[in-house]
PDB file of C-alpha atoms in Angstrom:
ATOM      1  CA  UNK A   2     -46.638 -24.755  80.425  1.00 52.00           C
ATOM      2  CA  UNK A   3     -42.908 -24.562  80.327  1.00 58.00           C
ATOM      3  CA  UNK A   4     -41.073 -22.740  77.539  1.00 64.00           C
ATOM      4  CA  UNK A   5     -38.645 -24.599  75.400  1.00 70.00           C
ATOM      5  CA  UNK A   6     -34.944 -23.878  76.162  1.00 74.00           C
ATOM      6  CA  UNK A   7     -32.558 -24.108  73.656  1.00 74.00           C
ATOM      7  CA  UNK A   8     -29.550 -25.541  75.263  1.00 79.00           C
ATOM      8  CA  UNK A   9     -27.471 -26.334  72.049  1.00 79.00           C
ATOM      9  CA  UNK A  10     -23.681 -25.392  71.781  1.00 85.00           C
ATOM     10  CA  UNK A  11     -22.555 -23.580  68.341  1.00 87.00           C
ATOM     11  CA  UNK A  12     -19.472 -25.939  67.986  1.00 88.00           C
ATOM     12  CA  UNK A  13     -21.504 -28.841  67.991  1.00 88.00           C
ATOM     13  CA  UNK A  14     -23.598 -27.390  65.084  1.00 88.00           C
ATOM     14  CA  UNK A  15     -20.488 -26.718  63.238  1.00 90.00           C
ATOM     15  CA  UNK A  16     -19.611 -30.406  63.991  1.00 88.00           C
ATOM     16  CA  UNK A  17     -22.778 -31.771  62.800  1.00 88.00           C
ATOM     17  CA  UNK A  18     -22.662 -29.507  59.590  1.00 88.00           C
ATOM     18  CA  UNK A  19     -19.276 -30.604  58.598  1.00 89.00           C
ATOM     19  CA  UNK A  20     -20.421 -34.520  58.644  1.00 85.00           C
ATOM     20  CA  UNK A  21     -23.697 -33.904  57.076  1.00 86.00           C
ATOM     21  CA  UNK A  22     -22.856 -31.712  54.313  1.00 87.00           C
ATOM     22  CA  UNK A  23     -20.537 -33.832  52.566  1.00 84.00           C
ATOM     23  CA  UNK A  24     -22.449 -36.976  53.446  1.00 79.00           C
ATOM     24  CA  UNK A  25     -25.786 -35.167  51.752  1.00 80.00           C
ATOM     25  CA  UNK A  26     -23.787 -35.111  48.475  1.00 81.00           C
ATOM     26  CA  UNK A  27     -22.390 -38.783  48.864  1.00 76.00           C
ATOM     27  CA  UNK A  28     -25.946 -39.778  49.533  1.00 76.00           C
ATOM     28  CA  UNK A  29     -26.767 -38.591  46.028  1.00 76.00           C
ATOM     29  CA  UNK A  30     -24.257 -40.879  44.391  1.00 75.00           C
ATOM     30  CA  UNK A  31     -25.240 -43.641  46.661  1.00 70.00           C
ATOM     31  CA  UNK A  32     -28.944 -43.494  45.327  1.00 71.00           C
ATOM     32  CA  UNK A  33     -27.237 -44.107  42.011  1.00 73.00           C
ATOM     33  CA  UNK A  34     -26.608 -47.467  43.374  1.00 69.00           C
ATOM     34  CA  UNK A  35     -30.244 -48.424  42.820  1.00 71.00           C
ATOM     35  CA  UNK A  36     -29.571 -50.196  40.134  1.00 72.00           C
ATOM     36  CA  UNK A  37     -27.772 -52.932  42.558  1.00 69.00           C
ATOM     37  CA  UNK A  38     -31.029 -53.416  44.049  1.00 76.00           C
ATOM     38  CA  UNK A  39     -31.937 -57.208  43.272  1.00 76.00           C
ATOM     39  CA  UNK A  40     -34.333 -59.541  45.040  1.00 81.00           C
ATOM     40  CA  UNK A  41     -34.192 -62.052  42.390  1.00 84.00           C
ATOM     41  CA  UNK A  42     -34.474 -65.837  43.793  1.00 87.00           C
ATOM     42  CA  UNK A  43     -31.614 -68.317  42.931  1.00 86.00           C
ATOM     43  CA  UNK A  44     -31.961 -70.871  40.292  1.00 89.00           C
ATOM     44  CA  UNK A  45     -29.603 -73.401  42.123  1.00 89.00           C
ATOM     45  CA  UNK A  46     -29.070 -74.230  45.816  1.00 89.00           C
ATOM     46  CA  UNK A  47     -25.369 -72.978  45.594  1.00 87.00           C
ATOM     47  CA  UNK A  48     -26.289 -69.624  44.413  1.00 86.00           C
ATOM     48  CA  UNK A  49     -27.834 -69.072  47.958  1.00 86.00           C
ATOM     49  CA  UNK A  50     -25.240 -67.531  49.581  1.00 84.00           C
ATOM     50  CA  UNK A  51     -24.724 -64.889  46.628  1.00 82.00           C
ATOM     51  CA  UNK A  52     -28.472 -64.434  47.028  1.00 85.00           C
ATOM     52  CA  UNK A  53     -28.295 -63.538  50.544  1.00 84.00           C
ATOM     53  CA  UNK A  54     -25.244 -61.146  50.012  1.00 79.00           C
ATOM     54  CA  UNK A  55     -27.249 -59.303  47.149  1.00 80.00           C
ATOM     55  CA  UNK A  56     -30.448 -59.126  49.649  1.00 83.00           C
ATOM     56  CA  UNK A  57     -28.201 -57.506  52.298  1.00 79.00           C
ATOM     57  CA  UNK A  58     -26.725 -54.848  49.803  1.00 75.00           C
ATOM     58  CA  UNK A  59     -30.181 -54.157  48.537  1.00 79.00           C
ATOM     59  CA  UNK A  60     -31.602 -53.498  51.830  1.00 80.00           C
ATOM     60  CA  UNK A  61     -28.760 -51.449  52.868  1.00 76.00           C
ATOM     61  CA  UNK A  62     -29.072 -49.157  49.846  1.00 75.00           C
ATOM     62  CA  UNK A  63     -32.718 -48.766  50.175  1.00 80.00           C
ATOM     63  CA  UNK A  64     -32.285 -47.715  53.812  1.00 80.00           C
ATOM     64  CA  UNK A  65     -29.318 -45.593  54.079  1.00 78.00           C
ATOM     65  CA  UNK A  66     -31.346 -42.357  53.386  1.00 82.00           C
ATOM     66  CA  UNK A  67     -33.507 -43.370  56.532  1.00 83.00           C
ATOM     67  CA  UNK A  68     -30.262 -43.770  58.517  1.00 82.00           C
ATOM     68  CA  UNK A  69     -28.751 -40.421  57.077  1.00 83.00           C
ATOM     69  CA  UNK A  70     -31.936 -38.463  58.378  1.00 86.00           C
ATOM     70  CA  UNK A  71     -32.359 -40.200  61.482  1.00 87.00           C
ATOM     71  CA  UNK A  72     -28.344 -39.624  62.784  1.00 86.00           C
ATOM     72  CA  UNK A  73     -29.166 -35.872  61.700  1.00 88.00           C
ATOM     73  CA  UNK A  74     -32.079 -35.462  63.399  1.00 90.00           C
ATOM     74  CA  UNK A  75     -30.996 -37.453  66.424  1.00 90.00           C
ATOM     75  CA  UNK A  76     -27.711 -35.430  66.736  1.00 89.00           C
ATOM     76  CA  UNK A  77     -29.736 -32.117  66.355  1.00 89.00           C
ATOM     77  CA  UNK A  78     -32.267 -32.817  68.840  1.00 88.00           C
ATOM     78  CA  UNK A  79     -29.535 -34.204  71.487  1.00 89.00           C
ATOM     79  CA  UNK A  80     -27.496 -31.100  70.834  1.00 89.00           C
ATOM     80  CA  UNK A  81     -30.690 -28.869  71.393  1.00 88.00           C
ATOM     81  CA  UNK A  82     -31.607 -30.668  74.804  1.00 88.00           C
ATOM     82  CA  UNK A  83     -28.129 -30.102  76.239  1.00 87.00           C
ATOM     83  CA  UNK A  84     -27.117 -33.872  76.075  1.00 88.00           C
ATOM     84  CA  UNK A  85     -23.242 -34.446  77.087  1.00 90.00           C
ATOM     85  CA  UNK A  86     -20.845 -33.538  73.779  1.00 89.00           C
ATOM     86  CA  UNK A  87     -19.840 -37.112  73.630  1.00 89.00           C
ATOM     87  CA  UNK A  88     -23.311 -38.357  73.047  1.00 88.00           C
ATOM     88  CA  UNK A  89     -24.062 -35.888  70.633  1.00 88.00           C
ATOM     89  CA  UNK A  90     -21.000 -36.792  68.373  1.00 88.00           C
ATOM     90  CA  UNK A  91     -21.471 -40.373  68.899  1.00 87.00           C
ATOM     91  CA  UNK A  92     -25.340 -39.975  67.417  1.00 86.00           C
ATOM     92  CA  UNK A  93     -23.859 -37.816  64.555  1.00 86.00           C
ATOM     93  CA  UNK A  94     -21.845 -40.892  63.359  1.00 84.00           C
ATOM     94  CA  UNK A  95     -24.956 -43.277  62.965  1.00 81.00           C
ATOM     95  CA  UNK A  96     -24.767 -42.920  59.142  1.00 78.00           C
ATOM     96  CA  UNK A  97     -21.072 -44.191  59.014  1.00 76.00           C
ATOM     97  CA  UNK A  98     -21.911 -47.264  61.036  1.00 75.00           C
ATOM     98  CA  UNK A  99     -24.740 -48.086  58.741  1.00 70.00           C
ATOM     99  CA  UNK A 100     -22.671 -47.703  55.611  1.00 66.00           C
ATOM    100  CA  UNK A 101     -19.676 -49.769  56.886  1.00 65.00           C
ATOM    101  CA  UNK A 102     -21.229 -53.124  56.437  1.00 66.00           C
ATOM    102  CA  UNK A 103     -22.258 -52.304  52.872  1.00 64.00           C
ATOM    103  CA  UNK A 104     -18.658 -51.484  52.187  1.00 65.00           C
ATOM    104  CA  UNK A 105     -17.391 -54.436  53.830  1.00 66.00           C
ATOM    105  CA  UNK A 106     -19.925 -56.976  51.867  1.00 67.00           C
ATOM    106  CA  UNK A 107     -18.858 -55.194  48.250  1.00 68.00           C
ATOM    107  CA  UNK A 108     -15.301 -55.852  49.271  1.00 68.00           C
ATOM    108  CA  UNK A 109     -15.825 -59.551  50.466  1.00 67.00           C
ATOM    109  CA  UNK A 110     -18.055 -60.109  47.282  1.00 68.00           C
ATOM    110  CA  UNK A 111     -15.099 -58.754  44.654  1.00 72.00           C
ATOM    111  CA  UNK A 112     -12.814 -60.903  46.501  1.00 69.00           C
ATOM    112  CA  UNK A 113     -14.702 -64.254  45.958  1.00 68.00           C
ATOM    113  CA  UNK A 114     -15.845 -63.232  42.576  1.00 70.00           C
ATOM    114  CA  UNK A 115     -12.146 -62.953  41.541  1.00 64.00           C
ATOM    115  CA  UNK A 116     -12.376 -59.217  40.349  1.00 56.00           C
TER     116      UNK A 116
END
């Protein structure tokens, strides 16, 4: 049986910590958006696009903690296995990539609602 070897680099651990500590605090505020979660059906056919937008926002809000944890543990795992630094840094950006569509949808929704 082979022994596990820790091939991690300390500076990448610092990079991951600098990204994920503020993200953890942000996620607490993100979960306050659970009031936005709405899976109600439209009453008319013209409300269908807005309903799809609400469904998308709701699913994104509900799945964000999973993206957060996946990105954190995947980046730490890659660092421990000694993967190239650029792959570890890219894996650590997973939560940012998963949150970007939600931010765009909110901006698009506010533009079309006239607010």
